[in-house]
CSV table of C-alpha atoms in Angstrom, one decimal:
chain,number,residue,atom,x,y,z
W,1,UNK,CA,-12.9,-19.0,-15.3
W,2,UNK,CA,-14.6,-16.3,-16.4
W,3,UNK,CA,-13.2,-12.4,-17.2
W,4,UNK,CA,-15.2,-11.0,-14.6
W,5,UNK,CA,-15.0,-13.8,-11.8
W,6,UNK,CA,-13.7,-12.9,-8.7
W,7,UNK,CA,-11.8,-15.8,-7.5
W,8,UNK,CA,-10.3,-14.4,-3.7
W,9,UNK,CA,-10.6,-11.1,-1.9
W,10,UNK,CA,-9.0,-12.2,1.5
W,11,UNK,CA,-10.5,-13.6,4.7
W,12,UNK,CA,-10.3,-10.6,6.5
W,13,UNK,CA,-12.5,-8.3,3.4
W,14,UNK,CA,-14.2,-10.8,2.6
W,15,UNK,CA,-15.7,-11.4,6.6
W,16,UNK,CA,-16.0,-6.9,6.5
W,17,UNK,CA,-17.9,-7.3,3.9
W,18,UNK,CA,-20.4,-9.6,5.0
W,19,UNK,CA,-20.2,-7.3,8.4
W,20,UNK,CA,-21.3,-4.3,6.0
W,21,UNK,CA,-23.8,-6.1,4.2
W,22,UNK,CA,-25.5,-6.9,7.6
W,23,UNK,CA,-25.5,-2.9,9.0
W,24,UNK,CA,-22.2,-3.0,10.7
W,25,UNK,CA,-20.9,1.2,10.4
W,26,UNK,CA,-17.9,1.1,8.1
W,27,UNK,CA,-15.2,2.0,10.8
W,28,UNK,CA,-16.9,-0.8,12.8
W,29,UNK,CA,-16.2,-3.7,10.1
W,30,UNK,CA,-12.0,-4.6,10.2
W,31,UNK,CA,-11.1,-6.9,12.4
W,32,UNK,CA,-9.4,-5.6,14.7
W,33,UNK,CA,-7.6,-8.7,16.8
W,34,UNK,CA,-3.9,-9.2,16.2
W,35,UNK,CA,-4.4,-11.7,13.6
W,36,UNK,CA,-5.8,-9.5,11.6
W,37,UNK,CA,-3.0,-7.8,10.0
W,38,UNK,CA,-3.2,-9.4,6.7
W,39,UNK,CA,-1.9,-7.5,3.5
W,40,UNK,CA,-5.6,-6.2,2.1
W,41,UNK,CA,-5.6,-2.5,3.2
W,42,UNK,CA,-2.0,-2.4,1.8
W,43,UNK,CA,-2.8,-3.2,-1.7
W,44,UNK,CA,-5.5,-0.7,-2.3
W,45,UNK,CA,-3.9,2.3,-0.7
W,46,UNK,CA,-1.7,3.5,-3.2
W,47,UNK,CA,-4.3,5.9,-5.1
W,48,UNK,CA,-5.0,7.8,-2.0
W,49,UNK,CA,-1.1,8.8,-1.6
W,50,UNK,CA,-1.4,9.8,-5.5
W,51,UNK,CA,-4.2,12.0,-5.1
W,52,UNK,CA,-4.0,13.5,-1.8
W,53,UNK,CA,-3.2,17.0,-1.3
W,54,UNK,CA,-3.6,17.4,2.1
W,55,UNK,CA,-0.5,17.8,4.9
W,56,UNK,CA,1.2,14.4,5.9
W,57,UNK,CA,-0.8,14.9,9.1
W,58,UNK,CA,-3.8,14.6,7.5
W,59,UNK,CA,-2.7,11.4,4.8
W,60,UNK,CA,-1.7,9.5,7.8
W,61,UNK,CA,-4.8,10.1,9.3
W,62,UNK,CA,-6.8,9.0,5.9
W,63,UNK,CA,-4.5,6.2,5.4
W,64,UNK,CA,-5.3,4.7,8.6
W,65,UNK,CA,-8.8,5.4,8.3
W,66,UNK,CA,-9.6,3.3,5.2
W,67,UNK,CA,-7.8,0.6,6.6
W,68,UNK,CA,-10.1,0.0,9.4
W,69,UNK,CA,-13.0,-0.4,7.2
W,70,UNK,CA,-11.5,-4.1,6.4
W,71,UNK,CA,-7.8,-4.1,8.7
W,72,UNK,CA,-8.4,-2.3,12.1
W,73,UNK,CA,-5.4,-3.2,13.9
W,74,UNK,CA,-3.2,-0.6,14.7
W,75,UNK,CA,0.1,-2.3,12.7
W,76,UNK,CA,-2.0,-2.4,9.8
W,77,UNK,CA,-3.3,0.8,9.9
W,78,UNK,CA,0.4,2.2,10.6
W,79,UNK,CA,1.9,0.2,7.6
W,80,UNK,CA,-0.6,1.8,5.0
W,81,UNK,CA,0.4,5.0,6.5
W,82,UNK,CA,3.9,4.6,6.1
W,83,UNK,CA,3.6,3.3,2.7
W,84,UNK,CA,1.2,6.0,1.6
W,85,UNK,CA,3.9,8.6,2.9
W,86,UNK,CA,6.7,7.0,1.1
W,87,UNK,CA,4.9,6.9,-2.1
W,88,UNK,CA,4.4,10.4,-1.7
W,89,UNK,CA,8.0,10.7,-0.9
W,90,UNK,CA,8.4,8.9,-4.6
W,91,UNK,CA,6.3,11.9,-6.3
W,92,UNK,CA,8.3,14.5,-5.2
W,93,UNK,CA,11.6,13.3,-5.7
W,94,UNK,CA,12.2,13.3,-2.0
W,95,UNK,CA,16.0,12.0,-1.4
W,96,UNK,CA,15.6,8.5,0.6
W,97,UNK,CA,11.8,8.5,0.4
W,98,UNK,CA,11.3,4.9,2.4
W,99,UNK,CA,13.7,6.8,4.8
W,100,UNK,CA,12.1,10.3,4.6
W,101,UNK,CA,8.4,8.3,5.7
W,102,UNK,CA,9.7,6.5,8.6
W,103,UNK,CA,11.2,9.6,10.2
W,104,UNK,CA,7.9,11.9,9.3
W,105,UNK,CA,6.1,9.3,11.1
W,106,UNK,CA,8.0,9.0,14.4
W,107,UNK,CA,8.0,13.3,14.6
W,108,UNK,CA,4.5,13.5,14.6
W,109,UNK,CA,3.7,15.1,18.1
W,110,UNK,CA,0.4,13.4,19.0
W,111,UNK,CA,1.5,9.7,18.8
W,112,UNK,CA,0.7,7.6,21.7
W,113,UNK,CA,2.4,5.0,23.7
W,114,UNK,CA,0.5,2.4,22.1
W,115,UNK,CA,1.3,3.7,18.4
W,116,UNK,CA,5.1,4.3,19.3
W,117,UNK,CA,5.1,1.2,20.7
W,118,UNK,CA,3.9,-1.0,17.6
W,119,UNK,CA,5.9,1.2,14.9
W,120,UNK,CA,9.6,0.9,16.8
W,121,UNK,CA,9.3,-2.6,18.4
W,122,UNK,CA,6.5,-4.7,16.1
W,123,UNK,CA,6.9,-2.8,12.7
W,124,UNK,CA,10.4,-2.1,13.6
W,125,UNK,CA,11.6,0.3,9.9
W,126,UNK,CA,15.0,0.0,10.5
W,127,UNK,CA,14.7,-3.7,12.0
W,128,UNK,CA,17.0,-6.9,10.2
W,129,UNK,CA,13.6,-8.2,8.3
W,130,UNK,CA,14.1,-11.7,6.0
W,131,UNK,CA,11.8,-11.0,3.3
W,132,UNK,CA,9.3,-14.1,2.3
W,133,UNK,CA,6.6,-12.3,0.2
W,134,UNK,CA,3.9,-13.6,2.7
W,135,UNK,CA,0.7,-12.2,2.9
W,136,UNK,CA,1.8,-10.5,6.9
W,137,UNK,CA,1.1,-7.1,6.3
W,138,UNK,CA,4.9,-6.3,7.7
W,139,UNK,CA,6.7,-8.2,5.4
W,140,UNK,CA,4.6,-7.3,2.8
W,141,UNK,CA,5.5,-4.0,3.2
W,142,UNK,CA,9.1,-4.4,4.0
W,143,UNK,CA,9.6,-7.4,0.8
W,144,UNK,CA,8.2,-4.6,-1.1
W,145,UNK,CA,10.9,-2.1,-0.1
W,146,UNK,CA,13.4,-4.9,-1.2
W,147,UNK,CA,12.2,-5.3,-4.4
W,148,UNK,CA,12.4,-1.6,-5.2
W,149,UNK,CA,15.6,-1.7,-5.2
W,150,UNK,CA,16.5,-3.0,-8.4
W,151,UNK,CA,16.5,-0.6,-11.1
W,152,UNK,CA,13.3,-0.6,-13.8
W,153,UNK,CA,10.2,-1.5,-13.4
W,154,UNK,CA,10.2,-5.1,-14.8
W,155,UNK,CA,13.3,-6.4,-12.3
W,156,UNK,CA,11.2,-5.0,-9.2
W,157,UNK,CA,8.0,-6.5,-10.3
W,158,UNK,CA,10.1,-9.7,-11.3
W,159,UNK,CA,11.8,-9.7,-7.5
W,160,UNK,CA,8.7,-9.6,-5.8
W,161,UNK,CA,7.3,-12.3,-7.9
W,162,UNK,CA,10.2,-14.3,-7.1
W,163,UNK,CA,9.4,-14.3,-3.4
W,164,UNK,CA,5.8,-16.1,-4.1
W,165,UNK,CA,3.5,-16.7,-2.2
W,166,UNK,CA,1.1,-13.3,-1.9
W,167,UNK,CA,0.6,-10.2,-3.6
W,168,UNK,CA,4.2,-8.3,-2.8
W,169,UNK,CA,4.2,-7.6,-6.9
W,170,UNK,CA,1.4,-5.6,-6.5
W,171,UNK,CA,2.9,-3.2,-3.2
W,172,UNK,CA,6.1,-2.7,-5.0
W,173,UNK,CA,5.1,-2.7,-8.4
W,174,UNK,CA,2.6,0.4,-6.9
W,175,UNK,CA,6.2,2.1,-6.1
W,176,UNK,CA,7.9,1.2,-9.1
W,177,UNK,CA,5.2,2.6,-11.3
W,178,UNK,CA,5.1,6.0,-9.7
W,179,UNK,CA,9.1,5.9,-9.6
W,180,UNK,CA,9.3,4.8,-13.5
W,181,UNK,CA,6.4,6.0,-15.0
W,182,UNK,CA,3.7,4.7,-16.9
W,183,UNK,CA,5.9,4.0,-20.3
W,184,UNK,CA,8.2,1.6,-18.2
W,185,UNK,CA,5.5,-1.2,-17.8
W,186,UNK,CA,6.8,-3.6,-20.4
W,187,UNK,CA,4.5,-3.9,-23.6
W,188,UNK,CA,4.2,-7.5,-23.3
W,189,UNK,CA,2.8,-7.6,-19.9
W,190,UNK,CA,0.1,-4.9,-20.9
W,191,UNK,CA,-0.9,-6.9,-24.0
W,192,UNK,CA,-1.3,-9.6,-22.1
W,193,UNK,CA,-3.8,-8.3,-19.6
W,194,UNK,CA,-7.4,-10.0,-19.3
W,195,UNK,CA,-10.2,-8.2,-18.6
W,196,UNK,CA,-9.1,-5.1,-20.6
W,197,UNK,CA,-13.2,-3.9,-21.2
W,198,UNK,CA,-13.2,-3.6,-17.3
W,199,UNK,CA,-9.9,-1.6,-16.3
W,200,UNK,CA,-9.5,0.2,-19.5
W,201,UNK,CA,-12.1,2.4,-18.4
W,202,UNK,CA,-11.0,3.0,-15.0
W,203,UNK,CA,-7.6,4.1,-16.2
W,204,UNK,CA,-9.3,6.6,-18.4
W,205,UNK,CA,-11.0,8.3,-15.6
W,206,UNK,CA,-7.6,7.7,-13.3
W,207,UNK,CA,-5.9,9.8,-16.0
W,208,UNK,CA,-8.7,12.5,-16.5
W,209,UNK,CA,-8.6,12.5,-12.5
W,210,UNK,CA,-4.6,13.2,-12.6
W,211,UNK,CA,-5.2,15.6,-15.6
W,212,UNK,CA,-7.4,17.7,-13.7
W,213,UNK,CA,-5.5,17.6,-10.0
W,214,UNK,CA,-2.3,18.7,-12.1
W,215,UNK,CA,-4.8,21.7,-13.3
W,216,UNK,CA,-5.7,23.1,-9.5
């Protein structure tokens, strides 16, 4: 296979973007049926709780809105927020961040009975949840939070692995690396990296983007 070939971008992105590529409005596009609560808007969410600077308010609101454009159901949409909220928990040293996220979320004044409803009894933060590494966008989220609690970077990346099946490495590896820092990715695994003529320029301009929000 080549460098470049994409080999998989999930049923649900994959069918939102044919949807866009046929004129269907962006917030239009995610499926929004029960089934599809897939893991895709988690994986890609993490850079807009690095950069935001807005109130929680406001990254709840954002986190949920660019998961509709591929995951519209509501338990989707309120996992990426309350990941993206714990990851920002993780940058300011908040005590308990996983912790700290849950309970920002269920203080927020305008949630409806709907939204209520799917984080306490469906999502369920403080629930009993047997971690598979699936591809569910709960237990994603929630196998992540497992994994993160070993203690460097490689044993968290290395639990989620263990679980197989999906992408959990990716979710909590997210965590760990914000937690850790950038020198605690293992040299090996960074030499060993394909594709480094496509991502080493995007971590340039990442960095130069973090440079200059640290700057404002």
């Amino acid at each position: 296979m080549a460098v470049a070939e994409v080999f998989d971008v999930g049923v649900q992105t994959a069918t939102a973007i044919h949807r866009l590529k046929r004129g269907v409005a962006p917030p239009e596009a995610g499926g929004g049926d029960e089934k599809s609560n897939g893991n895709g808007s988690l994986l890609r969410a993490l850079p807009l709780a690095r950069w935001h600077t807005g109130t929680d308010a406001e990254l709840i609101r954002d986190a949920r809105a660019q998961s509709v454009v591929t995951h519209a159901h509501l338990r989707a949409q309120l996992c990426c927020a309350l990941y993206c909220l714990w990851a920002r928990g993780v940058l300011e040293d908040t005590e308990q961040p996983f912790d700290h996220a849950v309970e920002t979320i269920r203080a927020m004044d305008d949630r409806t009975t709907d939204e209520r409803d799917e984080f306490e009894f469906l999502i369920r933060p403080h629930g009993k949840h047997q971690c598979r590494g699936s591809g569910y966008v709960v237990d994603s989220l929630f196998s992540a939070h497992w994994a993160c609690e070993n203690g460097s970077f490689e044993a968290v990346v290395k639990s989620a692995v263990s679980l197989g099946q999906d992408t959990t490495a990716c979710i909590a590896g997210g965590i760990a690396g914000l937690r850790f820092g950038r020198d605690a990715l293992p040299t090996r695994w960074s030499k060993a990296l394909r594709g480094s003529n496509i991502y080493t320029p995007l971590l340039e301009r990442l960095l130069q983007q973090d440079i200059s929000m640290k700057e404002i």
